[in-house]
Amino acid sequence: MPLPNAAEVLASPGLVDDYLPLPNCFDEMRPGAGEVRPQWRYLLDALRTLGPAGIEERYREAARMFRDNGVTYNLNGDTKGMSRPWELDLLPLLIRSEEWAVLERGLMQRAELFNLILLDLYGPRELIKRGLLPAELIDGYPEYLFPCHGIEVAGRRPLVHYAADLTRTPDGEWRVIGDRAQSPLGAGYALENRVVLSRVIPSLFRDSHVHRLAGFFRTMRRTLTRLAPGRDGHTRVVVLTPGPQSEAYFEHAYLANYLGYTLVQGGDLSVRDGALWLRTLGRLERIDAVLRRINSSDSDPLELREDSYLGVPGLVQAVRAGNLVVANALGSGVLEHPGLMAFLPGLCRHLMGEDLHLRDIPTWWCGDPQARTYVLANLNELVVKLAGKPPGRRCVFPAEMDAAARAALIHAIQAAPHRYVAQERVTPSTAPTLIGQHLEPRPITLRTFLCAEDDGYAVMPGGLGRVALGTGGAALVSNQLGGIGKDAWVLASEPELQETLLISGEPQSPTVTQESEVSSRVADNLFWIGRYAERAEGLVRLLRMTIFKLSERADLVTAKPGTYFMRSLLEALTHQTQAFPGFIGAGAEARLRSPLPELLSLIADPARLGGLPQTLQALGLAAFSVRERLSVDTWRIVSDIEARLHALTGNPPTQPSQALDELDPLVTSLVAFSGLTQENMTHNEGWHFLETGRRLERGAALAGLLRSTLTPLNSELDEATLIEAVLGVTDSTITYRRRYRAGTRVGALLDLVLQDEGNPRALAYQLIALEKLVTEMPKGELAVGRTPAQKLVMKCLTGVRLAEIDTLAQADPATHRRIILERVLKDLESDLAAISDALTGQYFRHEEQPHSLLRRVGVVK
């Protein structure tokens, strides 16, 4: 398709008619009134062809994909927390190949320069000895780690990954406004932006000849393999994350999956004999390289920050011994000192014999008396940063301060000048952003990513754009402060060769690789995913049946408690949720006469302990903790369950019919989740624990349901109706009707849902599945005989098989209760709880159990 001319583009109604570049800043699309840069014309013409309806449809599709894929970013102080979805502008940032080649050259030079600086600072420190860098600037910075001085770095590449934040000055020159060398964030989000945008507007992406990203990530994987001290031709790499509480946990899990690495937390690792090991079930696995996503200072509480719970004691020693590579090297955060920018031109000439190709914004370090004098005399034109504060949260604008705050800032600078850096106040460049159905200029920054390779650095073609929410010239643009994501397209002159990370053609890649290991923490989370999913499904089924029967037999609501079957169902709900007093404790009689408020509270009240919302929330938290173990389709179901949870609590039902309308699709989603984990997950160690949790929970729920409903002796009519309800809850009605033709009987019900080993909803079926699962679990090399869990399962299964149905169904005339049945079911519940405790004691680390926190807030009983 030929490029439209400027007149055709400007004639597009509603798109650029009112688009006016902001004064005194560079605009990426429009240099002035009546003009559009050539590379933007095809994109704008495509948007005009789509029209408002087409644009809105694609926006909704992109939002749906991010939601289904669970793409989140937790902003600082955001009440939405981990559930805040990632947002993407449909308009990419367009960069011509010729312009990108110049920018790429400057970025590669900058990364090489920082690598040389890092080698010197943790080596001979010649730059400080020669006076090219002040000792106060480096030694007083929190991220300069003295214990890491003198450590030899594999391949002399301590800076494996590097990112630079860029914007344009009003004259169009790219300038660096920030350097990221600690553990650069954003490459995974950039990749996800590209995946979503290429699917939402595929023809536009294809016809624009956009440079691909897969080659960059292949370089990342190849570099870590090359630098790591591999053994027997096999290199084991892990991604070290702070955990689900991290703002960018999605990216950590995403990159681990994409690169084929194991995602770990500090508690999963230990250092022994000078090497790093991953604690897996029943064994230790040697680790060769760590892709670090925690701060250097948090990495080792033994030698670095002693109060850190994120790192691994002894990690520094493992690196020092040459048995481990950490990327980026420990201590690389010193390169993020904003004051370094003031010295980079001289450092570049000294270390590389050339001028900087890519300039910084003018910077003054207040530790230099001459620079401090200039800063104090020109505060209104500058931005002041406190070195050591997290990027994005250390900027103050003196021109916007009142007199008292300004005086306090001046006093602070004079008292500790080495801690303060001032930079010229930059007006960010702007790029067109879709706001509603028209375009508006919004401030933008571009984060570019580089990775070390054999003889230099590879640059990701494009990067992560961030668009500010405001339009002011001083608008801050950062991941921490929010905004909208933007994909960056580097436009090639001809079609790009499609690439994939799955088939790389690398000669050193083995044909068969070892499957990702399962740590105790991962197994624990998977175990509780199985329990929470089954608990939620069973609760929804019981709630649904209770509401249905309550609506069907409304005449019994005002009847005397204890004379109708509804009491048993309602008490079963309280037993299953443990939401006491409920229909059992104090005030139960009043709630039994008017049960609807209590039922609706269990369905929609997020503060109700043991209720459906808290169970679903616990499922979501456990799933989020091991999201790298769940397939894309499975995660879509998790996102769907979360959306239904928000709808349920945001607009609580007030009538039984409304509650049923919410519960029906929810049970479908929960069944879909169970089916996907059964059919889409490899049946490895991790799946064994998930399935064990599911079978334990279903068995315990069945035992509790039968004890609550069948132990009391009801009238013949009530008992028949009650058996019908139990069959509905256990989804066994069709089988019952086909098999037993003499009406509804307690003995037949027990035969089907207690002893039938072929019924997936029977208790015996759960015990047979548990017997197989616990037998196949790892036991360790020194284990002899059956484990405690195996013995308990054998005891339960034998008891169920030997039970006499007729005896169980008999009632005691004196108490009008089935005492033998009650005792058998109580023993089963107790033994199933003991099986759970035995597995926890054998495989899980108690201090890291995901449900321990939930127990403190009352979610888990």
mmCIF file of N, CA, C and O in Angstrom, residues 167-171 173 175-177 338 341 359-365 374-375 378-385 395-398 421-428 473-474:
data_model
loop_
_atom_site.group_PDB
_atom_site.id
_atom_site.type_symbol
_atom_site.label_atom_id
_atom_site.label_comp_id
_atom_site.label_asym_id
_atom_site.label_seq_id
_atom_site.Cartn_x
_atom_site.Cartn_y
_atom_site.Cartn_z
ATOM 1 N N THR A 167 14.910 10.555 26.504
ATOM 2 C CA THR A 167 13.888 11.446 25.950
ATOM 3 C C THR A 167 14.599 12.382 24.984
ATOM 4 O O THR A 167 15.825 12.326 24.840
ATOM 5 N N ARG A 168 13.819 13.226 24.324
ATOM 6 C CA ARG A 168 14.417 14.164 23.374
ATOM 7 C C ARG A 168 14.345 15.592 23.927
ATOM 8 O O ARG A 168 13.365 15.969 24.572
ATOM 9 N N THR A 169 15.361 16.355 23.641
ATOM 10 C CA THR A 169 15.330 17.777 23.945
ATOM 11 C C THR A 169 14.504 18.488 22.875
ATOM 12 O O THR A 169 14.188 17.900 21.831
ATOM 13 N N PRO A 170 14.134 19.746 23.083
ATOM 14 C CA PRO A 170 13.311 20.449 22.083
ATOM 15 C C PRO A 170 13.900 20.469 20.680
ATOM 16 O O PRO A 170 13.154 20.558 19.696
ATOM 17 N N ASP A 171 15.230 20.348 20.563
ATOM 18 C CA ASP A 171 15.827 20.331 19.226
ATOM 19 C C ASP A 171 15.850 18.929 18.606
ATOM 20 O O ASP A 171 16.384 18.743 17.508
ATOM 21 N N GLU A 173 17.272 16.097 19.879
ATOM 22 C CA GLU A 173 18.408 15.248 20.235
ATOM 23 C C GLU A 173 18.021 14.292 21.358
ATOM 24 O O GLU A 173 17.423 14.697 22.358
ATOM 25 N N ARG A 175 18.614 12.318 24.622
ATOM 26 C CA ARG A 175 19.453 12.486 25.806
ATOM 27 C C ARG A 175 19.112 11.407 26.824
ATOM 28 O O ARG A 175 17.963 10.965 26.923
ATOM 29 N N VAL A 176 20.113 10.996 27.601
ATOM 30 C CA VAL A 176 19.904 10.029 28.670
ATOM 31 C C VAL A 176 19.463 10.776 29.924
ATOM 32 O O VAL A 176 20.121 11.727 30.348
ATOM 33 N N ILE A 177 18.370 10.346 30.519
ATOM 34 C CA ILE A 177 17.897 10.960 31.760
ATOM 35 C C ILE A 177 18.038 10.020 32.955
ATOM 36 O O ILE A 177 17.786 10.420 34.089
ATOM 37 N N PRO A 338 23.020 9.111 40.313
ATOM 38 C CA PRO A 338 22.787 10.157 39.314
ATOM 39 C C PRO A 338 23.961 11.110 39.165
ATOM 40 O O PRO A 338 24.121 11.754 38.117
ATOM 41 N N MET A 341 26.699 11.019 36.106
ATOM 42 C CA MET A 341 26.518 11.681 34.814
ATOM 43 C C MET A 341 27.420 12.906 34.668
ATOM 44 O O MET A 341 27.845 13.246 33.557
ATOM 45 N N ARG A 359 24.677 11.895 24.755
ATOM 46 C CA ARG A 359 24.927 12.792 25.883
ATOM 47 C C ARG A 359 23.853 12.661 26.969
ATOM 48 O O ARG A 359 22.719 12.268 26.708
ATOM 49 N N ASP A 360 24.265 13.027 28.191
ATOM 50 C CA ASP A 360 23.337 13.102 29.306
ATOM 51 C C ASP A 360 22.748 14.504 29.368
ATOM 52 O O ASP A 360 23.225 15.440 28.704
ATOM 53 N N ILE A 361 21.735 14.668 30.205
ATOM 54 C CA ILE A 361 21.299 16.002 30.520
ATOM 55 C C ILE A 361 22.326 16.627 31.465
ATOM 56 O O ILE A 361 22.973 15.914 32.239
ATOM 57 N N PRO A 362 22.552 17.941 31.393
ATOM 58 C CA PRO A 362 23.561 18.574 32.257
ATOM 59 C C PRO A 362 23.326 18.253 33.733
ATOM 60 O O PRO A 362 22.216 18.369 34.246
ATOM 61 N N THR A 363 24.419 17.848 34.407
ATOM 62 C CA THR A 363 24.331 17.347 35.781
ATOM 63 C C THR A 363 25.422 17.979 36.636
ATOM 64 O O THR A 363 26.551 18.162 36.173
ATOM 65 N N TRP A 364 25.071 18.283 37.891
ATOM 66 C CA TRP A 364 26.030 18.838 38.843
ATOM 67 C C TRP A 364 25.968 18.033 40.131
ATOM 68 O O TRP A 364 24.893 17.840 40.706
ATOM 69 N N TRP A 365 27.144 17.559 40.570
ATOM 70 C CA TRP A 365 27.226 16.867 41.864
ATOM 71 C C TRP A 365 27.579 17.892 42.925
ATOM 72 O O TRP A 365 28.608 18.585 42.839
ATOM 73 N N TYR A 374 26.905 26.790 41.932
ATOM 74 C CA TYR A 374 26.026 26.991 40.771
ATOM 75 C C TYR A 374 24.609 26.491 41.080
ATOM 76 O O TYR A 374 23.615 27.150 40.751
ATOM 77 N N VAL A 375 24.520 25.342 41.716
ATOM 78 C CA VAL A 375 23.210 24.757 42.012
ATOM 79 C C VAL A 375 22.400 25.670 42.931
ATOM 80 O O VAL A 375 21.224 25.950 42.677
ATOM 81 N N ASN A 378 20.944 28.644 41.165
ATOM 82 C CA ASN A 378 20.023 28.421 40.032
ATOM 83 C C ASN A 378 18.987 27.346 40.344
ATOM 84 O O ASN A 378 18.584 26.584 39.458
ATOM 85 N N LEU A 379 18.535 27.262 41.565
ATOM 86 C CA LEU A 379 17.629 26.193 41.975
ATOM 87 C C LEU A 379 16.350 26.159 41.152
ATOM 88 O O LEU A 379 15.827 25.079 40.859
ATOM 89 N N ASN A 380 15.829 27.297 40.760
ATOM 90 C CA ASN A 380 14.547 27.316 40.047
ATOM 91 C C ASN A 380 14.610 26.613 38.701
ATOM 92 O O ASN A 380 13.588 26.142 38.190
ATOM 93 N N GLU A 381 15.787 26.547 38.110
ATOM 94 C CA GLU A 381 15.921 25.931 36.787
ATOM 95 C C GLU A 381 16.354 24.473 36.860
ATOM 96 O O GLU A 381 16.573 23.838 35.830
ATOM 97 N N LEU A 382 16.441 23.914 38.068
ATOM 98 C CA LEU A 382 17.021 22.583 38.228
ATOM 99 C C LEU A 382 16.061 21.620 38.908
ATOM 100 O O LEU A 382 15.087 22.013 39.544
ATOM 101 N N VAL A 383 16.374 20.334 38.752
ATOM 102 C CA VAL A 383 15.744 19.256 39.506
ATOM 103 C C VAL A 383 16.795 18.722 40.470
ATOM 104 O O VAL A 383 17.937 18.476 40.066
ATOM 105 N N VAL A 384 16.435 18.552 41.719
ATOM 106 C CA VAL A 384 17.386 18.080 42.725
ATOM 107 C C VAL A 384 17.049 16.646 43.096
ATOM 108 O O VAL A 384 15.885 16.304 43.326
ATOM 109 N N LYS A 385 18.079 15.801 43.126
ATOM 110 C CA LYS A 385 17.897 14.389 43.448
ATOM 111 C C LYS A 385 18.750 14.023 44.651
ATOM 112 O O LYS A 385 19.886 14.487 44.786
ATOM 113 N N CYS A 395 13.196 12.808 43.161
ATOM 114 C CA CYS A 395 13.235 14.111 42.499
ATOM 115 C C CYS A 395 12.420 15.133 43.274
ATOM 116 O O CYS A 395 11.308 14.857 43.712
ATOM 117 N N VAL A 396 12.966 16.329 43.427
ATOM 118 C CA VAL A 396 12.214 17.461 43.951
ATOM 119 C C VAL A 396 12.430 18.637 43.006
ATOM 120 O O VAL A 396 13.488 18.773 42.378
ATOM 121 N N PHE A 397 11.419 19.485 42.910
ATOM 122 C CA PHE A 397 11.460 20.635 42.013
ATOM 123 C C PHE A 397 11.455 21.904 42.870
ATOM 124 O O PHE A 397 10.402 22.336 43.341
ATOM 125 N N PRO A 398 12.614 22.507 43.101
ATOM 126 C CA PRO A 398 12.677 23.690 43.976
ATOM 127 C C PRO A 398 11.763 24.823 43.530
ATOM 128 O O PRO A 398 11.239 25.565 44.370
ATOM 129 N N VAL A 421 22.399 15.740 44.048
ATOM 130 C CA VAL A 421 22.735 15.927 42.645
ATOM 131 C C VAL A 421 21.661 16.819 42.032
ATOM 132 O O VAL A 421 20.476 16.666 42.335
ATOM 133 N N ALA A 422 22.071 17.727 41.181
ATOM 134 C CA ALA A 422 21.118 18.591 40.476
ATOM 135 C C ALA A 422 21.272 18.381 38.981
ATOM 136 O O ALA A 422 22.382 18.181 38.477
ATOM 137 N N GLN A 423 20.148 18.432 38.290
ATOM 138 C CA GLN A 423 20.151 18.271 36.838
ATOM 139 C C GLN A 423 19.272 19.339 36.206
ATOM 140 O O GLN A 423 18.333 19.854 36.821
ATOM 141 N N GLU A 424 19.606 19.633 34.994
ATOM 142 C CA GLU A 424 18.806 20.605 34.255
ATOM 143 C C GLU A 424 17.372 20.097 34.120
ATOM 144 O O GLU A 424 17.138 18.925 33.849
ATOM 145 N N ARG A 425 16.427 20.991 34.317
ATOM 146 C CA ARG A 425 15.023 20.595 34.249
ATOM 147 C C ARG A 425 14.640 20.383 32.789
ATOM 148 O O ARG A 425 14.624 21.316 31.992
ATOM 149 N N VAL A 426 14.347 19.137 32.469
ATOM 150 C CA VAL A 426 14.113 18.755 31.080
ATOM 151 C C VAL A 426 12.620 18.721 30.782
ATOM 152 O O VAL A 426 11.827 18.241 31.593
ATOM 153 N N THR A 427 12.254 19.234 29.643
ATOM 154 C CA THR A 427 10.886 19.087 29.154
ATOM 155 C C THR A 427 10.847 17.854 28.269
ATOM 156 O O THR A 427 11.477 17.845 27.201
ATOM 157 N N PRO A 428 10.182 16.786 28.682
ATOM 158 C CA PRO A 428 10.206 15.558 27.876
ATOM 159 C C PRO A 428 9.577 15.774 26.505
ATOM 160 O O PRO A 428 8.719 16.649 26.325
ATOM 161 N N GLY A 473 4.890 20.178 31.323
ATOM 162 C CA GLY A 473 6.273 20.018 30.888
ATOM 163 C C GLY A 473 7.144 19.346 31.907
ATOM 164 O O GLY A 473 8.151 18.756 31.578
ATOM 165 N N ALA A 474 6.762 19.427 33.190
ATOM 166 C CA ALA A 474 7.561 18.802 34.252
ATOM 167 C C ALA A 474 7.028 17.441 34.632
ATOM 168 O O ALA A 474 7.391 16.878 35.645
#
